[in-house]
Tab-separated table of C-alpha atoms in Angstrom:
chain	number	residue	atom	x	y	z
A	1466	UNK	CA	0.000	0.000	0.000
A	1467	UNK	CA	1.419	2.998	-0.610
A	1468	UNK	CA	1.904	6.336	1.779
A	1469	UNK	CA	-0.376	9.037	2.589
A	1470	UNK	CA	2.194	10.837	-0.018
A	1471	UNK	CA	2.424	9.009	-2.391
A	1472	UNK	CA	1.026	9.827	-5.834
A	1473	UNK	CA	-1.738	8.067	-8.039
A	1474	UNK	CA	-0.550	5.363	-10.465
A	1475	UNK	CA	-1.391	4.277	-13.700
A	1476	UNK	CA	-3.993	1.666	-12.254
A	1477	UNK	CA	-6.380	4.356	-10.624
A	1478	UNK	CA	-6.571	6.298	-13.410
A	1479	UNK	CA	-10.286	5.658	-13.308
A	1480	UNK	CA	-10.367	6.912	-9.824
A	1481	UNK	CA	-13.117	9.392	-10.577
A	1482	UNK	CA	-15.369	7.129	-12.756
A	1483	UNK	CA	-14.925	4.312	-10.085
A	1484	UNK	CA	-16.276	6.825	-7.207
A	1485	UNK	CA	-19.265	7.961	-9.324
A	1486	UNK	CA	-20.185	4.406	-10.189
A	1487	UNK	CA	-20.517	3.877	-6.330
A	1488	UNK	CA	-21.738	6.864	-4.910
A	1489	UNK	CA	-25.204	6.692	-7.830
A	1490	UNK	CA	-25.552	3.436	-7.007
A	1491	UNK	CA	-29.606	3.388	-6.582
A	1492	UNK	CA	-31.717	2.132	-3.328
A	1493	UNK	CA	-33.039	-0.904	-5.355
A	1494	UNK	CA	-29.486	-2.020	-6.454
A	1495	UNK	CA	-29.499	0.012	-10.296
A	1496	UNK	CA	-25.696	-0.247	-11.287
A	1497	UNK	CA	-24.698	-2.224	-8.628
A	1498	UNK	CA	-22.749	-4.501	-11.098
A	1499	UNK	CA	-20.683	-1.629	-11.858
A	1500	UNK	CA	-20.224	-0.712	-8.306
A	1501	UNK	CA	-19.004	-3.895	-7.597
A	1502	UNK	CA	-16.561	-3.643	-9.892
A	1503	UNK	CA	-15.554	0.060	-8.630
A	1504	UNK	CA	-15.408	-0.943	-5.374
A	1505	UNK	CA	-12.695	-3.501	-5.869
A	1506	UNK	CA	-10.882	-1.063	-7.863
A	1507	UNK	CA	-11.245	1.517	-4.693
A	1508	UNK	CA	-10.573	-0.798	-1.855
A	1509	UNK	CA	-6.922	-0.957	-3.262
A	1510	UNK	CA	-6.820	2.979	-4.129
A	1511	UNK	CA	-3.671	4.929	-2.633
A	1512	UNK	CA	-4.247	6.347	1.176
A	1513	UNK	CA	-4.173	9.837	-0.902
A	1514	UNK	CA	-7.492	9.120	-1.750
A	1515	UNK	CA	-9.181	8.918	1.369
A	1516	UNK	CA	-10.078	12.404	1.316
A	1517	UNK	CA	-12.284	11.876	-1.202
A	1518	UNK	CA	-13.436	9.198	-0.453
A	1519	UNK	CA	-15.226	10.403	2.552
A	1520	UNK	CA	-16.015	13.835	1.114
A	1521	UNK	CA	-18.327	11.508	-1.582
A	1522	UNK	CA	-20.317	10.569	1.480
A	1523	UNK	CA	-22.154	13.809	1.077
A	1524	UNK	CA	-23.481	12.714	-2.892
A	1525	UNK	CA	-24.564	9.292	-1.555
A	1526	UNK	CA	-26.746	7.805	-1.020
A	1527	UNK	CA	-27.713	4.893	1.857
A	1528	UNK	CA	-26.252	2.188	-0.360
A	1529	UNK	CA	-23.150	4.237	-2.005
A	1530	UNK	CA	-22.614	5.027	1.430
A	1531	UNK	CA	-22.189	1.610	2.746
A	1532	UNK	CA	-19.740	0.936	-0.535
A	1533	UNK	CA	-17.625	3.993	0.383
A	1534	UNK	CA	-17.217	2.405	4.509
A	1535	UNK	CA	-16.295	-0.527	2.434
A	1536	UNK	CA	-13.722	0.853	0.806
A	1537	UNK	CA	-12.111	3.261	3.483
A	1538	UNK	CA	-12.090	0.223	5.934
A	1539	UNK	CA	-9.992	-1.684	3.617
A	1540	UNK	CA	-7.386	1.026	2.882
A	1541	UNK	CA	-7.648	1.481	6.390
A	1542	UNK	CA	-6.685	-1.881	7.067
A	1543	UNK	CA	-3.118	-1.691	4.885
A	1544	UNK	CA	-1.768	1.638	7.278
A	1545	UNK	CA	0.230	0.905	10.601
A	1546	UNK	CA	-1.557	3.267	13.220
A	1547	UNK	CA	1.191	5.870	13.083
A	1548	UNK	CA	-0.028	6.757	9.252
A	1549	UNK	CA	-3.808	6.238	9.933
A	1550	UNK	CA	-4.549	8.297	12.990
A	1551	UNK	CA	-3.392	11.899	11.724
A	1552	UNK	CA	-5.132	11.150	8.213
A	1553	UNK	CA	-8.040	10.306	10.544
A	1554	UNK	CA	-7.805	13.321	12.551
A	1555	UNK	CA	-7.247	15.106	9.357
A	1556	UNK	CA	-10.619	14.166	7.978
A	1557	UNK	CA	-12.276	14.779	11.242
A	1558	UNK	CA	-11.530	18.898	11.646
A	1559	UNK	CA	-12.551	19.267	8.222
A	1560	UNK	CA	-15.136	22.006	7.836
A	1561	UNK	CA	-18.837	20.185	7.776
A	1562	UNK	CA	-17.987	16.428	6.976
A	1563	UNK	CA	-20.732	14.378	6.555
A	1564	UNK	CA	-21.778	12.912	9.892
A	1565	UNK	CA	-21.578	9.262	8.187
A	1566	UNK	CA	-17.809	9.919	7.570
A	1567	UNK	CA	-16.985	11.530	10.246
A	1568	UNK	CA	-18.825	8.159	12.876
A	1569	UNK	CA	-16.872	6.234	10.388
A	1570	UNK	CA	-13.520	8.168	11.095
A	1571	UNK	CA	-13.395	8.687	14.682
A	1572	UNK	CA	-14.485	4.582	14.993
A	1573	UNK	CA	-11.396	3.687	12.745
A	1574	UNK	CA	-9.331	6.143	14.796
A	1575	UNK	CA	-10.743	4.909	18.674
A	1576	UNK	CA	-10.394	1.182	17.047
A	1577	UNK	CA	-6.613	1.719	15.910
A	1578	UNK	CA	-4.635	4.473	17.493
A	1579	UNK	CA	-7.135	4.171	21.037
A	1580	UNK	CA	-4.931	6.781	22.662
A	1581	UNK	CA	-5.345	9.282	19.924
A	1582	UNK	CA	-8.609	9.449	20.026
A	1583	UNK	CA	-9.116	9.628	23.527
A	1584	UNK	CA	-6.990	12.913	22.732
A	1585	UNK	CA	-8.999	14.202	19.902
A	1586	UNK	CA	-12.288	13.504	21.874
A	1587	UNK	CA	-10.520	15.771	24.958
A	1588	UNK	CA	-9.622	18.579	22.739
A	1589	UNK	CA	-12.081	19.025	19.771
A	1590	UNK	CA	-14.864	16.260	20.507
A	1591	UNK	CA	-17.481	18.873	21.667
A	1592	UNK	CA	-17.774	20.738	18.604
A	1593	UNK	CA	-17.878	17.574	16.617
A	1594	UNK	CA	-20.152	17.797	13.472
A	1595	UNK	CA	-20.985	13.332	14.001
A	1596	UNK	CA	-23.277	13.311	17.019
A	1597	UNK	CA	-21.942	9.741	17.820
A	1598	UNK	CA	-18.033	11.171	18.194
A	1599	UNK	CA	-19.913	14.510	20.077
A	1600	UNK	CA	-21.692	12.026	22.398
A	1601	UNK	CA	-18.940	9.929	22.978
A	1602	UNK	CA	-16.826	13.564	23.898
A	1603	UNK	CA	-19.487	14.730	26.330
A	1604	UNK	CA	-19.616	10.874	28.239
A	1605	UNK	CA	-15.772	11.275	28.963
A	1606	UNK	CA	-16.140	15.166	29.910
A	1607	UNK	CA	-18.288	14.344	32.308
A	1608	UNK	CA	-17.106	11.534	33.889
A	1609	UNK	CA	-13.797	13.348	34.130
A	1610	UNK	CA	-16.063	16.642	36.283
A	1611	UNK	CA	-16.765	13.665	39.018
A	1612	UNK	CA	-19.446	13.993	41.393
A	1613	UNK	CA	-19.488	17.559	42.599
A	1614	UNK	CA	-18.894	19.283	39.603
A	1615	UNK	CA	-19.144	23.048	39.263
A	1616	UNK	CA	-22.435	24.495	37.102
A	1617	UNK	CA	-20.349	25.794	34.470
A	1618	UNK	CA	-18.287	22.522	33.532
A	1619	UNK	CA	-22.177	21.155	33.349
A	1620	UNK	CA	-23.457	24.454	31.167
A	1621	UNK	CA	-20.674	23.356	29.064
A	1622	UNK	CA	-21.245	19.979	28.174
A	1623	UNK	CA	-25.352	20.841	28.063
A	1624	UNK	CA	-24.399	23.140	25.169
A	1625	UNK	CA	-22.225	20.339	23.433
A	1626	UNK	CA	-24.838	17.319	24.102
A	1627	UNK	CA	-27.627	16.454	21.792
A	1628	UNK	CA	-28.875	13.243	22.716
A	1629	UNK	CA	-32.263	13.586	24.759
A	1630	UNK	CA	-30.691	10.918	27.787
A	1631	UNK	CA	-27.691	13.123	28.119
A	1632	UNK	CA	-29.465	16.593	27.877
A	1633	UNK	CA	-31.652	15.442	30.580
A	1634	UNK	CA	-29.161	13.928	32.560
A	1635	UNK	CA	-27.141	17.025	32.418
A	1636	UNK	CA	-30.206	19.220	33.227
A	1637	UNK	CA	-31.114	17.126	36.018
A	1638	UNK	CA	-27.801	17.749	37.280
A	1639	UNK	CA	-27.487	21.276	36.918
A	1640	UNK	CA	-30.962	21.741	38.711
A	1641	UNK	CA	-29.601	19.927	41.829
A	1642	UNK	CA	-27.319	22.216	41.366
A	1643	UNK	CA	-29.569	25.149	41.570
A	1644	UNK	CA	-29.525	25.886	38.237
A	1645	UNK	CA	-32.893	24.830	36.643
A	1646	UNK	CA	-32.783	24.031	32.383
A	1647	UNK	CA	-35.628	25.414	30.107
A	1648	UNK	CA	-35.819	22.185	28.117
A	1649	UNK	CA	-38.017	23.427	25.217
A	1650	UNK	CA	-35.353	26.515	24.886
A	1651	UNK	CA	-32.226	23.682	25.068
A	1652	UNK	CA	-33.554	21.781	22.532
A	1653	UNK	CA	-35.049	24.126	20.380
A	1654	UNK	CA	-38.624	23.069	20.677
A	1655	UNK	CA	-40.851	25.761	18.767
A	1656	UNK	CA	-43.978	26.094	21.189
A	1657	UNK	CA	-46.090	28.900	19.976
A	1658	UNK	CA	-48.370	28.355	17.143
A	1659	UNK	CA	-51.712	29.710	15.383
A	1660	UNK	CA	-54.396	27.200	14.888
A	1661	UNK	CA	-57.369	27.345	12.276
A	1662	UNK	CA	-59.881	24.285	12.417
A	1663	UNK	CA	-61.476	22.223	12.505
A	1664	UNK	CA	-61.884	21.544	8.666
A	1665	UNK	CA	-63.955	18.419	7.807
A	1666	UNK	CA	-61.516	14.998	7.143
A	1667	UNK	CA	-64.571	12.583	7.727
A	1668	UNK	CA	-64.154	9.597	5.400
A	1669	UNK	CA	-60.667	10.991	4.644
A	1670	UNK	CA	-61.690	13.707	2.945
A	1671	UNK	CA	-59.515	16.120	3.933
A	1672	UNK	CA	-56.259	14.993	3.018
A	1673	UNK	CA	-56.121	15.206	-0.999
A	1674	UNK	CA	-58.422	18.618	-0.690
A	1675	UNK	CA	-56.860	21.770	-0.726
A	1676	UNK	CA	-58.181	23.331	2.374
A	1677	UNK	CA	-58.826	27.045	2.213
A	1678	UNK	CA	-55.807	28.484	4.575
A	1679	UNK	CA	-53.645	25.885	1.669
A	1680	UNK	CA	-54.679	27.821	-1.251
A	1681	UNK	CA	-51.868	30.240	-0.021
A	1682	UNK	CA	-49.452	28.790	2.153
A	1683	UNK	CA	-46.822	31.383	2.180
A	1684	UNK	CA	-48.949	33.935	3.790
A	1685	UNK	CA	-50.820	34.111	6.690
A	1686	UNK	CA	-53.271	36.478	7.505
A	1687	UNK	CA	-54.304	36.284	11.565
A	1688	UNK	CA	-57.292	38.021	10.810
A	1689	UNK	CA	-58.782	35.338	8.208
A	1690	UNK	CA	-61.774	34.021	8.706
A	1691	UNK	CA	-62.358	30.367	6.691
A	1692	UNK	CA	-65.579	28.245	5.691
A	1693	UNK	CA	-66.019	24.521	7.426
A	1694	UNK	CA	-68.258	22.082	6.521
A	1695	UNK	CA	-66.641	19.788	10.299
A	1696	UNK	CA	-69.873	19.659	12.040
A	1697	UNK	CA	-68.535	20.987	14.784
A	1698	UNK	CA	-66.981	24.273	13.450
A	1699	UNK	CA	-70.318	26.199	13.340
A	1700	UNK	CA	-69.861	27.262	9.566
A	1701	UNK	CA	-66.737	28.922	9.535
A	1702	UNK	CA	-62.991	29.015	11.514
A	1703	UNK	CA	-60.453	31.278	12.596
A	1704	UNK	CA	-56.960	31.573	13.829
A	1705	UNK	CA	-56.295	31.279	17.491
A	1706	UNK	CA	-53.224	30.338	20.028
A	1707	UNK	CA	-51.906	27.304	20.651
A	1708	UNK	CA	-49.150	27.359	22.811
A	1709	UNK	CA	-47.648	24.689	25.363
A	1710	UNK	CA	-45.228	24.607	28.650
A	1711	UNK	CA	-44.709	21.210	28.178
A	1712	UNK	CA	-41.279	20.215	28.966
A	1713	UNK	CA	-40.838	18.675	25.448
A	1714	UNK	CA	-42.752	20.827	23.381
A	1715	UNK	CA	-46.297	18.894	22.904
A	1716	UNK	CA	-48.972	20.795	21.718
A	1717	UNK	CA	-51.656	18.765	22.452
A	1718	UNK	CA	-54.635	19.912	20.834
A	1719	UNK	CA	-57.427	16.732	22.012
A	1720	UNK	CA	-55.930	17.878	25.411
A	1721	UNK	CA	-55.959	21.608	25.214
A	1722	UNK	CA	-59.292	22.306	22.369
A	1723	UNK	CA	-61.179	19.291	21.203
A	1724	UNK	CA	-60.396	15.962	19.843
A	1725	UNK	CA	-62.475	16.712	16.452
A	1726	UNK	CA	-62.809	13.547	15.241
A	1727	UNK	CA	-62.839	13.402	11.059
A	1728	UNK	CA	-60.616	16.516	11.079
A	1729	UNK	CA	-57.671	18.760	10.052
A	1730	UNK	CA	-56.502	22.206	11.298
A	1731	UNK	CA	-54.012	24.176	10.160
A	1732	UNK	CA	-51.124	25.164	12.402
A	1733	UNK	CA	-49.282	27.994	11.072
A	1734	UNK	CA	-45.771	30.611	12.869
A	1735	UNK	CA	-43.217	32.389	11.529
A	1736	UNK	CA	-39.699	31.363	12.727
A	1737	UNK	CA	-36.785	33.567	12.503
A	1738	UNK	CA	-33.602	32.047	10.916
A	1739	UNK	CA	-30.520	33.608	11.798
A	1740	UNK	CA	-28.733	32.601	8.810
A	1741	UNK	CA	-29.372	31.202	5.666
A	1742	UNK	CA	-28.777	27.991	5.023
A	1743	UNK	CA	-29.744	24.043	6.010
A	1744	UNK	CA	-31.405	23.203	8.644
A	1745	UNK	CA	-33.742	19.799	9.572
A	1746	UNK	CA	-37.276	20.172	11.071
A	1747	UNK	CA	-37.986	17.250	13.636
A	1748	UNK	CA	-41.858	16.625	13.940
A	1749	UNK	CA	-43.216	13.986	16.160
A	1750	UNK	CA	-46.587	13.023	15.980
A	1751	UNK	CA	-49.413	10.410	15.714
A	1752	UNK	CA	-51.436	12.300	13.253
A	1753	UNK	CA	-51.319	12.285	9.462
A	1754	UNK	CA	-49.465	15.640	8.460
A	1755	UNK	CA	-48.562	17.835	5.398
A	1756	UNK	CA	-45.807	20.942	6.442
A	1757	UNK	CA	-45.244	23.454	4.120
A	1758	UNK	CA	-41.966	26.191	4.424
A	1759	UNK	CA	-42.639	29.384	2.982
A	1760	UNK	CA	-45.912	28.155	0.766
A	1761	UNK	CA	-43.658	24.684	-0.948
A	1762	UNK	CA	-44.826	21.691	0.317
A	1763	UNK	CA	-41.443	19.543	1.905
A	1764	UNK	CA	-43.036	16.380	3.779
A	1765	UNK	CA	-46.067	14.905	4.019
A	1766	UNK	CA	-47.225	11.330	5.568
A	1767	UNK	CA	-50.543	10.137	5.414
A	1768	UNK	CA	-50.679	7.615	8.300
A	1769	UNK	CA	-52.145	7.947	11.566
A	1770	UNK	CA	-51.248	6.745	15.173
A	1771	UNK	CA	-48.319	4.311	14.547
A	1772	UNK	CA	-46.989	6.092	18.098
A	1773	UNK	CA	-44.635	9.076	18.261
A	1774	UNK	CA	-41.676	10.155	19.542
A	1775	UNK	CA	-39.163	13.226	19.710
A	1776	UNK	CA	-37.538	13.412	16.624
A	1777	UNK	CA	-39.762	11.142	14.325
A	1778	UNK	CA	-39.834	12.597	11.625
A	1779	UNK	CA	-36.214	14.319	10.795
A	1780	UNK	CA	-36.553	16.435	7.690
A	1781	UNK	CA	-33.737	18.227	5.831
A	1782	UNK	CA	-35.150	22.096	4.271
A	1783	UNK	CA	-33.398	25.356	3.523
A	1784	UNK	CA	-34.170	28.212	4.940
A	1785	UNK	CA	-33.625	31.926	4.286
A	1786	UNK	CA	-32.475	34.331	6.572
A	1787	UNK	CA	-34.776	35.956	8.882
A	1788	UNK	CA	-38.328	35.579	8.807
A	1789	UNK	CA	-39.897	32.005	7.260
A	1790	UNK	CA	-43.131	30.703	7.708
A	1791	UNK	CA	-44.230	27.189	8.963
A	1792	UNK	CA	-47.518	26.205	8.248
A	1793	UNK	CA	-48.718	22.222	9.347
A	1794	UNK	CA	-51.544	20.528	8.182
A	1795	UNK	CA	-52.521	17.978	10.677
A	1796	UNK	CA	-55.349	15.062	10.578
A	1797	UNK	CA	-57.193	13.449	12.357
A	1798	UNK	CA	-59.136	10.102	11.804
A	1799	UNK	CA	-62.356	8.759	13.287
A	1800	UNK	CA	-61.094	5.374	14.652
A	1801	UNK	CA	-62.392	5.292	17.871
A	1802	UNK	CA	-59.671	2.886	19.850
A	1803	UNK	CA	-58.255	4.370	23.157
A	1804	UNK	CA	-54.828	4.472	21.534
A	1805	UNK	CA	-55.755	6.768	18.466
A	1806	UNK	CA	-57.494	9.454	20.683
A	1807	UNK	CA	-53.603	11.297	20.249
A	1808	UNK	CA	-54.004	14.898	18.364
A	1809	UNK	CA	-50.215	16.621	18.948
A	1810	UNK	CA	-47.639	17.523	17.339
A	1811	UNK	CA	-43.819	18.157	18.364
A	1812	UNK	CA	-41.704	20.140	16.185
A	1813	UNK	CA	-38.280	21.987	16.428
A	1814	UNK	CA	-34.908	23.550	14.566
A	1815	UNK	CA	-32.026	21.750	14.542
A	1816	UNK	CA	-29.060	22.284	12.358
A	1817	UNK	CA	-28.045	18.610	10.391
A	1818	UNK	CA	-26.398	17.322	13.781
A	1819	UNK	CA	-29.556	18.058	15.793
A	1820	UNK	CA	-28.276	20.906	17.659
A	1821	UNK	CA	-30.809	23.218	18.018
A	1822	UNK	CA	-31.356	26.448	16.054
A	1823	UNK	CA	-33.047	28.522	18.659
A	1824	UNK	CA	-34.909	31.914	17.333
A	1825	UNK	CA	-33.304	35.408	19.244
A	1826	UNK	CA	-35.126	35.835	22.314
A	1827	UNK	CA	-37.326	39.292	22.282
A	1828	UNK	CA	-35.938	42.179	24.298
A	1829	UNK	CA	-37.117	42.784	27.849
A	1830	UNK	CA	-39.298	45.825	28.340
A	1831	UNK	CA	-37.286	48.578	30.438
């Protein structure tokens, strides 16, 4: 195998070609012949080429993916530990690697230079852009604060963590500490809404039809006023608040209107981006559900109490700086079991790690 320095032969001139055979290799196996092939060729490629081999995470897809681990584990597997780790490290400070790559890095590096990476999680681990290297960094932080730590080392590693068992453990901590955690704020949890509804959904109707606060989903009007044929909407709808103090961000509308069987409302906010760029929404909820960023439609799943949880739905968009708005379409059936009398929804900002993008606070009144 030759050295991180060493130059590409005659025998990858195909380099390129092999990496695009793997990385648009489809979900259902299209070209996988060919990416067979490739991936041979790559799995002997030059340690030169490990760059870009991980950077071609970001084009791949789930299967191309797997080909690419493939590949880097073999080259991997020709270095002596001394070569590997700072080609590792190398890979793992560059700026936004793809999570994938990044997991896939730091568990070659812990798995072959041990001690290196126990320094690399020490030094740079809590900015990591892989939430499995940041949550590996923020288990050995805090085991090193021991049992009496000072609220800051804590406020530290709460702004680094962003699994929900280590947020909580940390906020736990800090309030025995005195210092009590807003856990909507920490993880971003959006908890303010507008609600219009209900709109009839009996039979399912409700879903394909355009309902009237759809016809234009990039504006919203508070002041609208909307027909309803829902039997229980007295002819026509408006906006109102919907807000929660639930811990984790629930807005439970069964628990805080009605449980309109047959229905959908519209929930509908602005958010305030601070930057442009990528971010992923993370909905969880029982209901069926169409959301909508700045009047395009980006997700929708017609399927209704399959249970929910915190992050359920994970949903890549791009938003613009400054004001957006967020408008949810949410349905509700008529089965009538005692586990699909849910009608909630959870939804917050995170960037693609699941850090949270929390809007600016408003200004205290003097």
């Amino acid at each position: 195998m030759a050295g991180l320095a060493a130059g590409v032969g005659p025998a990858f001139a195909g380099f390129e070609e092999d990496l695009a055979a793997v990385v648009t290799v489809g979900p259902k196996g299209e070209g996988s012949v060919e990416a067979a092939e490739a991936l041979r060729r790559l799995s002997d490629a030059p340690a030169d080429r490990l760059p870009a081999l991980f950077a071609a995470f970001a084009d791949a897809g789930p299967v191309g993916r797997n080909l690419l681990a493939g590949a880097v584990q073999a080259i991997a597997d020709d270095l002596p530990p001394a070569e590997l780790a700072p080609a590792l490290i190398a890979l793992l400070t560059v700026e936004n690697p793809h999570p994938e790559a990044a997991a896939l890095a730091f568990g070659l590096l812990r798995e072959r230079a041990p001690e290196a990476a126990d320094r690399y999680l020490a030094d740079r681990g809590l900015g990591s852009a892989a939430p499995p290297v940041r949550r590996a960094a923020v288990a050995a932080a805090l085991a090193k604060l021991g049992e009496n730590p000072e609220p800051a080392g804590l406020r530290n590693l709460l702004d680094a963590a962003l699994d929900r068992d280590q947020v909580e453990t940390l906020a736990k901590r800090l309030a025995d500490a005195g210092e009590p955690v807003d856990l909507k704020r920490q993880f971003g949890f959006l908890t303010n809404w507008q609600l219009v509804g209900p709109f009839d959904h009996r039979d399912g109707v409700g879903w394909d039809r355009t309902l009237p606060p759809e016809e234009t989903p990039g504006r919203f009007d508070p002041d609208a006023t909307f027909p309803s044929k829902h039997p229980e909407a007295g002819g026509t709808v408006t906006w109102q608040p919907l807000t929660t103090d639930e811990d984790f961000g629930r807005l439970d509308i069964a628990g805080d209107l009605t449980n309109w069987k047959g229905s959908a409302v519209m929930l509908a906010r602005e958010y305030q981006a601070p930057v442009a760029g990528p971010v992923t929404f993370r909905l969880g909820t029982p209901n069926a559900f169409k959301l909508y960023l700045n009047g395009e439609l980006v997700f929708a799943r017609a399927e209704y109490h399959r249970g929910t949880k915190m992050d359920q739905y994970v949903i890549p968009a791009e938003v613009r700086a400054g004001r957006n708005l967020l408008m949810v379409k949410l349905l509700q059936n008529e089965q009538d079991q005692s586990w699909a009398q849910s009608y909630q929804m959870q939804f917050r900002v995170t960037d693609p790690t699941g850090a949270a993008l929390r809007e600016p606070q408003p200004a205290a009144a003097e």
